């Protein structure tokens, strides 16, 4: 996994594609939010946001 992240960073640095970073961060946060709230008591409150 670390090799993938290093390769992704090298790609973004080489191609000057730093605009990809906020997109990846938002996708990571939304994915982790869905995984963490699955089956918890907080889930109904999260679902009302979307």
Coordinates of C-alpha atoms in Angstrom, one line a residue:
X1 CA 0.0 0.0 0.0
X2 CA 2.9 2.4 0.8
X3 CA 4.4 1.8 -2.7
X4 CA 1.1 2.7 -4.3
X5 CA 0.9 5.9 -2.4
X6 CA 4.5 6.8 -3.2
X7 CA 3.8 6.0 -6.9
X8 CA 0.6 8.1 -6.9
X9 CA 2.5 11.0 -5.3
X10 CA 5.3 10.8 -7.9
X11 CA 2.7 10.7 -10.7
X12 CA 0.9 13.8 -9.3
X13 CA 4.3 15.6 -8.9
X14 CA 5.4 14.7 -12.4
X15 CA 2.2 15.7 -14.2
X16 CA 1.5 18.7 -11.9
X17 CA -1.9 17.1 -11.1
X18 CA -2.2 18.4 -7.5
X19 CA -5.9 19.0 -8.1
X20 CA -6.4 15.3 -7.7
X21 CA -5.4 15.5 -4.0
X22 CA -8.7 17.1 -2.7
X23 CA -10.8 14.7 -4.7
X24 CA -8.9 11.7 -3.3
X25 CA -9.2 13.1 0.3
X26 CA -12.9 13.6 0.0
X27 CA -13.4 10.1 -1.4
X28 CA -11.3 8.6 1.4
X29 CA -13.3 10.5 4.0
X30 CA -16.7 9.5 2.6
X31 CA -15.6 5.9 2.3
X32 CA -14.3 5.8 5.9
X33 CA -17.5 7.5 7.1
X34 CA -19.6 4.8 5.4
X35 CA -17.5 2.0 6.8
X36 CA -17.4 3.4 10.4
X37 CA -21.1 4.2 10.6
X38 CA -22.3 0.8 9.2
X39 CA -24.4 -0.8 11.9
X40 CA -23.9 1.9 14.5
X41 CA -26.4 4.0 16.4
X42 CA -25.2 7.1 14.6
X43 CA -26.1 5.9 11.2
X44 CA -29.6 7.4 11.0
X45 CA -28.2 10.8 11.7
X46 CA -25.5 10.5 9.1
X47 CA -28.0 9.4 6.4
X48 CA -30.1 12.5 7.0
X49 CA -27.1 14.6 5.9
X50 CA -27.1 13.1 2.4

